[in-house]
Amino acid sequence: MNQPAGLSHLGEVRDAAIGDRAAPCVMVICGASGDLTKRKLIPALYNLATEHLLAKEFAVVGFSRTPMSSEAFRTQLSKDIEEFTTSKSVDPAVWEWFLQRIYYVSGSVDDPAAYERLKATMLEIDCDLGTKGNYFYYLAVAPSHFGAIIRRLGASGLVREEAEQWRRVIVEKPFGHDLESARVLNRELKEVLDERQIYRIDHYLGKETVQNLMVFRFGNAVFEPVWNRQYIDHVQITAAESVGVERRGGYYESSGALRDMIPNHLFQLISLTAMEPPISFGADAVRDEQAKVLNALQPIAPEEVLNRTVRGQYGEGQWRGERAPAYRTEFGVAPESRTDTYAAMKLIIDNWRWADVPFYLRTGKRMAKRVTEIAIQFRRVPFVLFRNTPVERLQSNRIVIRIQPDEGIALHFGAKIPGPVMNVGKVDMDFSYADHFGVTPTTGYERLLYDCMCGDATLFQRADMVEAGWNVIQPVLDVWQALPPRNFPNYPAGSWGPREADELMARDGREWRKIE
Ligand code: BG6
């Protein structure tokens, strides 16, 4: 069942309860011959099929420029799934069931005839498989094609919703490269689609621990009362990768670490950490609260940018005892490149809960370790009773939410060291997802694809959220562009980033958490 526009949060419904099979539908992957299809989308759909979460009336249509028959596409995917499945092995019965539902249409994204062929294929599938005219499109193409594809889909009637049918579009990142381009793209999409048909995907929201943030905060009574400026000193969010740009130098040169990670993935983490309790778990109720946080993030004034942000680029270094190359020598990267591969910043949220509590963010490629985490640093106790441990030496509490790779939550607190003297030491209470639940590896796309099929946009970005994110970092982009870096490369591959990032913290009398 499709939702009428403008439903209030109280009236929001999913098409299916979680755990039910999704609604009958056809998924069209635009850009199906690219990497995302074989690495993530098909393995994710296969996992959903294994869990009986796809409708029996389901089909996938690959839509791409490469000329290929449906049969050839199936043969190719049968090879790819062996390499990219997250399961130990591919179940032949499930795969065969899935394979019968895979089709391919070739054509260029700007050729109207290609959309006519696509339409004819979809109508045939509706007749043969009973997919009921429900379609969703996954735009796995370069962002420069988004506008053209949407216009063509609109012109050919492929996104028009009639009677009980629904039509949705999933848009991959990057969603624009600055505030203006994000606005233009939103306008282009909305000329053809209603906002509730648009699913702007951020794969961070597919991660279990990111979703668990809401349960942790709002499903437990003990944390929320201390989750504010009265008890929290500051928050540190780290998204460090040990890999370099691999073979994506071409894309990365026009993006850099700031654009690639901060207004999207890291802002998701900030908004879920800082938002007020929503009044329901409906898509708009949750997203309204996230949007309020993004709107309350203080854009950094141009004269403050150099003081409150740090950029870096990796030079040659070592990782796990092996030589690691400099960014400027990577494939597709200019020898004099000034692209940032590291970005850090201090942000302030202007609201009652968070006034004066800095949020420090850092992200980078080729860092010492792959780790994404949120560290909530609590204030010190106001007064210390224990003679042998002066207040400055007393560790304050910290909650660390580990997003990846070792998902879990740890609480650090002080405890008496055994012995006749009253000494205080630091101990941890640690919950690990893998130990407790025995995690089954997934691609991280399963939940998002399933939610789209069920009409639940909670874990997707709304236009206003995307624009609010760009609005915060636009002054940084402007100043960084006007004043090109003079000291790149400024951190060795395999390190924790440039010295300036430590100085950013030191100016506030703080330091980055040492992650072992
Ligand atoms: C992508 C970025 O969105 O996220 C990549 O474009 C980055 O550069 C990736 O490597 C990180 O995702 P994850 O899930 O590995 O943290």
mmCIF file of C-alpha atoms in Angstrom, residues 91-361:
data_model
loop_
_atom_site.group_PDB
_atom_site.id
_atom_site.type_symbol
_atom_site.label_atom_id
_atom_site.label_comp_id
_atom_site.label_asym_id
_atom_site.label_seq_id
_atom_site.Cartn_x
_atom_site.Cartn_y
_atom_site.Cartn_z
ATOM 1 C CA ASP A 91 22.741 -22.368 -1.424
ATOM 2 C CA PRO A 92 22.028 -23.719 -4.948
ATOM 3 C CA ALA A 93 18.259 -23.897 -4.394
ATOM 4 C CA VAL A 94 17.970 -20.294 -3.183
ATOM 5 C CA TRP A 95 20.292 -19.039 -5.910
ATOM 6 C CA GLU A 96 18.331 -20.874 -8.617
ATOM 7 C CA TRP A 97 15.082 -19.341 -7.315
ATOM 8 C CA PHE A 98 16.699 -15.919 -7.361
ATOM 9 C CA LEU A 99 18.336 -16.399 -10.761
ATOM 10 C CA GLN A 100 14.981 -17.029 -12.416
ATOM 11 C CA ARG A 101 13.991 -13.534 -11.354
ATOM 12 C CA ILE A 102 16.957 -11.707 -12.910
ATOM 13 C CA TYR A 103 16.639 -9.788 -16.196
ATOM 14 C CA TYR A 104 18.804 -7.384 -18.142
ATOM 15 C CA VAL A 105 18.059 -4.458 -20.430
ATOM 16 C CA SER A 106 20.895 -2.662 -22.176
ATOM 17 C CA GLY A 107 20.830 0.963 -23.156
ATOM 18 C CA SER A 108 22.343 4.335 -22.601
ATOM 19 C CA VAL A 109 20.877 6.458 -19.777
ATOM 20 C CA ASP A 110 20.087 9.290 -22.185
ATOM 21 C CA ASP A 111 18.462 7.205 -24.906
ATOM 22 C CA PRO A 112 14.634 7.392 -24.740
ATOM 23 C CA ALA A 113 14.338 4.102 -26.655
ATOM 24 C CA ALA A 114 16.203 2.318 -23.850
ATOM 25 C CA TYR A 115 13.487 3.361 -21.400
ATOM 26 C CA GLU A 116 10.801 2.086 -23.726
ATOM 27 C CA ARG A 117 12.564 -1.306 -23.772
ATOM 28 C CA LEU A 118 12.832 -1.162 -19.991
ATOM 29 C CA LYS A 119 9.133 -0.406 -19.700
ATOM 30 C CA ALA A 120 8.177 -3.284 -21.981
ATOM 31 C CA THR A 121 10.328 -5.676 -19.922
ATOM 32 C CA MET A 122 8.733 -4.479 -16.675
ATOM 33 C CA LEU A 123 5.226 -4.971 -18.037
ATOM 34 C CA GLU A 124 6.134 -8.511 -19.114
ATOM 35 C CA ILE A 125 7.534 -9.224 -15.658
ATOM 36 C CA ASP A 126 4.368 -7.866 -14.047
ATOM 37 C CA CYS A 127 2.334 -10.306 -16.146
ATOM 38 C CA ASP A 128 4.636 -13.309 -15.676
ATOM 39 C CA LEU A 129 5.557 -12.903 -12.018
ATOM 40 C CA GLY A 130 2.717 -10.868 -10.540
ATOM 41 C CA THR A 131 4.921 -7.997 -9.373
ATOM 42 C CA LYS A 132 1.870 -5.697 -9.454
ATOM 43 C CA GLY A 133 3.529 -2.685 -11.101
ATOM 44 C CA ASN A 134 5.504 -1.836 -7.954
ATOM 45 C CA TYR A 135 8.962 -0.669 -9.023
ATOM 46 C CA PHE A 136 12.026 0.759 -7.344
ATOM 47 C CA TYR A 137 15.118 2.037 -9.065
ATOM 48 C CA TYR A 138 18.602 1.964 -7.588
ATOM 49 C CA LEU A 139 20.795 4.662 -9.111
ATOM 50 C CA ALA A 140 24.206 2.993 -8.978
ATOM 51 C CA VAL A 141 25.696 5.387 -11.533
ATOM 52 C CA ALA A 142 27.960 8.442 -11.489
ATOM 53 C CA PRO A 143 26.085 11.365 -9.884
ATOM 54 C CA SER A 144 26.354 13.339 -13.130
ATOM 55 C CA HIS A 145 23.742 10.911 -14.557
ATOM 56 C CA PHE A 146 21.201 11.186 -11.703
ATOM 57 C CA GLY A 147 19.274 14.116 -13.217
ATOM 58 C CA ALA A 148 19.114 12.620 -16.731
ATOM 59 C CA ILE A 149 17.905 9.231 -15.498
ATOM 60 C CA ILE A 150 15.188 10.741 -13.343
ATOM 61 C CA ARG A 151 13.959 12.934 -16.203
ATOM 62 C CA ARG A 152 13.810 9.954 -18.576
ATOM 63 C CA LEU A 153 12.095 7.753 -16.013
ATOM 64 C CA GLY A 154 9.578 10.547 -15.528
ATOM 65 C CA ALA A 155 9.014 11.085 -19.256
ATOM 66 C CA SER A 156 8.422 7.381 -19.860
ATOM 67 C CA GLY A 157 5.888 7.134 -17.022
ATOM 68 C CA LEU A 158 8.051 4.652 -15.134
ATOM 69 C CA VAL A 159 7.893 6.524 -11.824
ATOM 70 C CA ARG A 160 4.233 7.534 -11.997
ATOM 71 C CA GLU A 161 2.189 5.952 -9.218
ATOM 72 C CA GLU A 162 -1.245 4.795 -10.221
ATOM 73 C CA ALA A 163 -3.954 3.069 -8.227
ATOM 74 C CA GLU A 164 -2.292 0.823 -5.647
ATOM 75 C CA GLN A 165 1.128 0.783 -7.322
ATOM 76 C CA TRP A 166 4.193 2.374 -5.791
ATOM 77 C CA ARG A 167 7.335 3.688 -7.484
ATOM 78 C CA ARG A 168 10.483 4.630 -5.532
ATOM 79 C CA VAL A 169 14.032 5.695 -6.320
ATOM 80 C CA ILE A 170 17.143 4.992 -4.243
ATOM 81 C CA VAL A 171 19.857 7.582 -4.813
ATOM 82 C CA GLU A 172 23.460 6.706 -3.912
ATOM 83 C CA LYS A 173 25.964 9.172 -2.555
ATOM 84 C CA PRO A 174 27.638 11.515 -3.274
ATOM 85 C CA PHE A 175 24.510 13.644 -3.089
ATOM 86 C CA GLY A 176 26.000 16.782 -4.621
ATOM 87 C CA HIS A 177 29.529 18.048 -4.070
ATOM 88 C CA ASP A 178 28.552 21.198 -2.175
ATOM 89 C CA LEU A 179 25.465 22.988 -0.903
ATOM 90 C CA GLU A 180 24.481 24.481 -4.246
ATOM 91 C CA SER A 181 24.816 21.254 -6.240
ATOM 92 C CA ALA A 182 22.857 19.347 -3.562
ATOM 93 C CA ARG A 183 20.052 21.919 -3.848
ATOM 94 C CA VAL A 184 20.052 21.633 -7.636
ATOM 95 C CA LEU A 185 19.887 17.850 -7.440
ATOM 96 C CA ASN A 186 17.048 17.974 -4.921
ATOM 97 C CA ARG A 187 15.168 20.321 -7.238
ATOM 98 C CA GLU A 188 15.736 18.026 -10.224
ATOM 99 C CA LEU A 189 14.474 15.020 -8.304
ATOM 100 C CA LYS A 190 11.442 16.852 -7.005
ATOM 101 C CA GLU A 191 10.437 18.038 -10.459
ATOM 102 C CA VAL A 192 9.635 14.401 -11.220
ATOM 103 C CA LEU A 193 9.175 12.682 -7.868
ATOM 104 C CA ASP A 194 7.399 13.327 -4.635
ATOM 105 C CA GLU A 195 9.768 13.538 -1.631
ATOM 106 C CA ARG A 196 8.268 10.354 -0.175
ATOM 107 C CA GLN A 197 9.325 8.441 -3.319
ATOM 108 C CA ILE A 198 12.984 9.445 -2.875
ATOM 109 C CA TYR A 199 15.254 7.221 -0.770
ATOM 110 C CA ARG A 200 18.673 8.883 -0.354
ATOM 111 C CA ILE A 201 20.862 6.089 0.866
ATOM 112 C CA ASP A 202 23.740 6.328 3.335
ATOM 113 C CA HIS A 203 25.150 2.893 3.934
ATOM 114 C CA TYR A 204 26.215 3.841 7.477
ATOM 115 C CA LEU A 205 22.575 3.600 8.477
ATOM 116 C CA GLY A 206 22.594 -0.040 7.383
ATOM 117 C CA LYS A 207 25.170 -0.874 10.043
ATOM 118 C CA GLU A 208 23.776 -2.747 13.038
ATOM 119 C CA THR A 209 25.560 -0.677 15.665
ATOM 120 C CA VAL A 210 24.420 2.573 14.123
ATOM 121 C CA GLN A 211 20.825 1.368 14.353
ATOM 122 C CA ASN A 212 21.574 0.149 17.861
ATOM 123 C CA LEU A 213 22.425 3.697 18.933
ATOM 124 C CA MET A 214 18.727 4.482 19.126
ATOM 125 C CA VAL A 215 17.988 1.349 21.125
ATOM 126 C CA PHE A 216 20.911 2.052 23.439
ATOM 127 C CA ARG A 217 19.770 5.593 24.107
ATOM 128 C CA PHE A 218 15.996 5.258 24.091
ATOM 129 C CA GLY A 219 15.463 1.636 25.089
ATOM 130 C CA ASN A 220 17.360 1.911 28.375
ATOM 131 C CA ALA A 221 16.533 4.152 31.285
ATOM 132 C CA VAL A 222 20.043 4.633 32.669
ATOM 133 C CA PHE A 223 21.807 6.522 29.871
ATOM 134 C CA GLU A 224 19.413 9.239 28.780
ATOM 135 C CA PRO A 225 19.379 11.180 32.077
ATOM 136 C CA VAL A 226 23.154 11.761 31.828
ATOM 137 C CA TRP A 227 23.216 12.290 28.062
ATOM 138 C CA ASN A 228 23.647 16.059 28.153
ATOM 139 C CA ARG A 229 25.951 18.984 28.867
ATOM 140 C CA GLN A 230 25.645 18.570 32.580
ATOM 141 C CA TYR A 231 27.491 15.242 32.531
ATOM 142 C CA ILE A 232 29.214 15.016 29.159
ATOM 143 C CA ASP A 233 32.477 16.867 28.601
ATOM 144 C CA HIS A 234 32.846 16.205 24.898
ATOM 145 C CA VAL A 235 32.270 13.634 22.148
ATOM 146 C CA GLN A 236 34.848 12.218 19.731
ATOM 147 C CA ILE A 237 33.808 10.517 16.518
ATOM 148 C CA THR A 238 36.472 8.631 14.584
ATOM 149 C CA ALA A 239 36.121 6.966 11.190
ATOM 150 C CA ALA A 240 39.603 5.739 10.348
ATOM 151 C CA GLU A 241 40.443 3.493 7.424
ATOM 152 C CA SER A 242 43.687 1.623 7.001
ATOM 153 C CA VAL A 243 43.286 1.319 3.241
ATOM 154 C CA GLY A 244 44.280 4.071 0.824
ATOM 155 C CA VAL A 245 42.160 5.192 -2.114
ATOM 156 C CA GLU A 246 42.651 1.838 -3.823
ATOM 157 C CA ARG A 247 41.531 2.220 -7.440
ATOM 158 C CA ARG A 248 39.131 5.095 -6.800
ATOM 159 C CA GLY A 249 41.701 7.875 -7.248
ATOM 160 C CA GLY A 250 39.673 9.375 -10.108
ATOM 161 C CA TYR A 251 36.594 9.911 -7.938
ATOM 162 C CA TYR A 252 38.519 10.750 -4.795
ATOM 163 C CA GLU A 253 40.550 13.509 -6.448
ATOM 164 C CA SER A 254 37.340 15.480 -6.937
ATOM 165 C CA SER A 255 36.014 14.634 -3.500
ATOM 166 C CA GLY A 256 38.578 14.300 -0.712
ATOM 167 C CA ALA A 257 38.034 13.053 2.834
ATOM 168 C CA LEU A 258 35.851 15.935 3.985
ATOM 169 C CA ARG A 259 33.218 15.601 1.256
ATOM 170 C CA ASP A 260 33.485 11.819 1.098
ATOM 171 C CA MET A 261 32.770 11.119 4.765
ATOM 172 C CA ILE A 262 31.707 14.084 6.894
ATOM 173 C CA PRO A 263 28.428 15.623 5.660
ATOM 174 C CA ASN A 264 27.016 12.141 5.166
ATOM 175 C CA HIS A 265 28.366 9.260 7.285
ATOM 176 C CA LEU A 266 29.773 11.252 10.214
ATOM 177 C CA PHE A 267 26.790 13.579 10.357
ATOM 178 C CA GLN A 268 24.539 10.502 10.629
ATOM 179 C CA LEU A 269 26.522 9.472 13.661
ATOM 180 C CA ILE A 270 26.357 12.948 15.192
ATOM 181 C CA SER A 271 22.637 13.280 14.627
ATOM 182 C CA LEU A 272 21.806 9.898 16.158
ATOM 183 C CA THR A 273 24.103 10.581 19.109
ATOM 184 C CA ALA A 274 22.758 14.056 19.785
ATOM 185 C CA MET A 275 19.087 13.970 18.799
ATOM 186 C CA GLU A 276 16.168 14.314 21.203
ATOM 187 C CA PRO A 277 13.960 11.261 21.740
ATOM 188 C CA PRO A 278 11.549 11.107 18.781
ATOM 189 C CA ILE A 279 7.847 10.854 19.590
ATOM 190 C CA SER A 280 7.547 7.613 17.599
ATOM 191 C CA PHE A 281 9.723 5.360 15.475
ATOM 192 C CA GLY A 282 8.030 6.623 12.311
ATOM 193 C CA ALA A 283 10.219 7.822 9.459
ATOM 194 C CA ASP A 284 9.408 11.491 9.824
ATOM 195 C CA ALA A 285 9.401 11.519 13.616
ATOM 196 C CA VAL A 286 12.977 10.172 13.695
ATOM 197 C CA ARG A 287 14.168 12.287 10.809
ATOM 198 C CA ASP A 288 12.643 15.455 12.237
ATOM 199 C CA GLU A 289 14.808 15.009 15.327
ATOM 200 C CA GLN A 290 17.916 14.238 13.272
ATOM 201 C CA ALA A 291 17.266 17.281 11.119
ATOM 202 C CA LYS A 292 16.991 19.491 14.211
ATOM 203 C CA VAL A 293 20.498 18.449 15.247
ATOM 204 C CA LEU A 294 21.894 19.117 11.782
ATOM 205 C CA ASN A 295 20.231 22.518 11.769
ATOM 206 C CA ALA A 296 21.653 23.260 15.205
ATOM 207 C CA LEU A 297 25.224 22.473 14.133
ATOM 208 C CA GLN A 298 26.949 25.808 14.077
ATOM 209 C CA PRO A 299 28.470 26.489 10.630
ATOM 210 C CA ILE A 300 32.116 27.383 11.235
ATOM 211 C CA ALA A 301 32.716 31.092 10.568
ATOM 212 C CA PRO A 302 35.255 31.588 7.737
ATOM 213 C CA GLU A 303 37.771 33.268 10.051
ATOM 214 C CA GLU A 304 37.507 30.291 12.422
ATOM 215 C CA VAL A 305 37.932 27.572 9.800
ATOM 216 C CA LEU A 306 41.707 27.221 10.042
ATOM 217 C CA ASN A 307 41.500 27.147 13.800
ATOM 218 C CA ARG A 308 38.737 24.575 14.045
ATOM 219 C CA THR A 309 39.530 22.224 11.185
ATOM 220 C CA VAL A 310 42.533 20.200 10.063
ATOM 221 C CA ARG A 311 43.212 18.670 6.674
ATOM 222 C CA GLY A 312 45.855 16.163 5.765
ATOM 223 C CA GLN A 313 47.195 14.001 3.007
ATOM 224 C CA TYR A 314 49.195 10.826 3.516
ATOM 225 C CA GLY A 315 52.752 10.498 2.360
ATOM 226 C CA GLU A 316 54.741 7.303 2.127
ATOM 227 C CA GLY A 317 54.769 5.272 5.318
ATOM 228 C CA GLN A 318 54.511 1.836 6.822
ATOM 229 C CA TRP A 319 51.518 -0.308 7.573
ATOM 230 C CA ARG A 320 51.948 -3.594 9.427
ATOM 231 C CA GLY A 321 55.631 -3.611 8.606
ATOM 232 C CA GLU A 322 55.103 -3.114 4.862
ATOM 233 C CA ARG A 323 55.893 -0.015 2.849
ATOM 234 C CA ALA A 324 52.717 1.932 2.063
ATOM 235 C CA PRO A 325 52.775 4.361 -0.886
ATOM 236 C CA ALA A 326 52.085 8.095 -0.738
ATOM 237 C CA TYR A 327 48.662 9.292 -1.931
ATOM 238 C CA ARG A 328 50.284 11.240 -4.770
ATOM 239 C CA THR A 329 51.638 8.023 -6.259
ATOM 240 C CA GLU A 330 48.323 6.142 -6.143
ATOM 241 C CA PHE A 331 46.493 5.159 -9.336
ATOM 242 C CA GLY A 332 44.497 8.051 -10.841
ATOM 243 C CA VAL A 333 45.996 10.692 -8.531
ATOM 244 C CA ALA A 334 47.847 13.811 -9.732
ATOM 245 C CA PRO A 335 51.535 13.942 -8.663
ATOM 246 C CA GLU A 336 50.975 17.403 -7.127
ATOM 247 C CA SER A 337 47.521 16.622 -5.765
ATOM 248 C CA ARG A 338 46.187 18.817 -2.975
ATOM 249 C CA THR A 339 43.282 16.545 -2.174
ATOM 250 C CA ASP A 340 42.657 15.905 1.513
ATOM 251 C CA THR A 341 42.771 12.268 2.620
ATOM 252 C CA TYR A 342 42.269 13.275 6.268
ATOM 253 C CA ALA A 343 39.892 15.766 7.848
ATOM 254 C CA ALA A 344 39.212 16.681 11.454
ATOM 255 C CA MET A 345 37.039 19.366 12.970
ATOM 256 C CA LYS A 346 35.480 20.694 16.110
ATOM 257 C CA LEU A 347 31.744 21.278 15.921
ATOM 258 C CA ILE A 348 29.331 22.896 18.326
ATOM 259 C CA ILE A 349 25.635 22.101 18.574
ATOM 260 C CA ASP A 350 23.652 25.186 19.436
ATOM 261 C CA ASN A 351 20.879 23.866 21.623
ATOM 262 C CA TRP A 352 20.060 23.458 25.296
ATOM 263 C CA ARG A 353 21.199 19.884 25.614
ATOM 264 C CA TRP A 354 24.619 20.358 24.002
ATOM 265 C CA ALA A 355 25.664 23.994 24.479
ATOM 266 C CA ASP A 356 29.446 24.109 25.129
ATOM 267 C CA VAL A 357 29.948 20.374 24.516
ATOM 268 C CA PRO A 358 32.347 20.091 21.577
ATOM 269 C CA PHE A 359 31.941 17.278 19.078
ATOM 270 C CA TYR A 360 35.317 16.412 17.534
ATOM 271 C CA LEU A 361 35.303 14.484 14.274
#
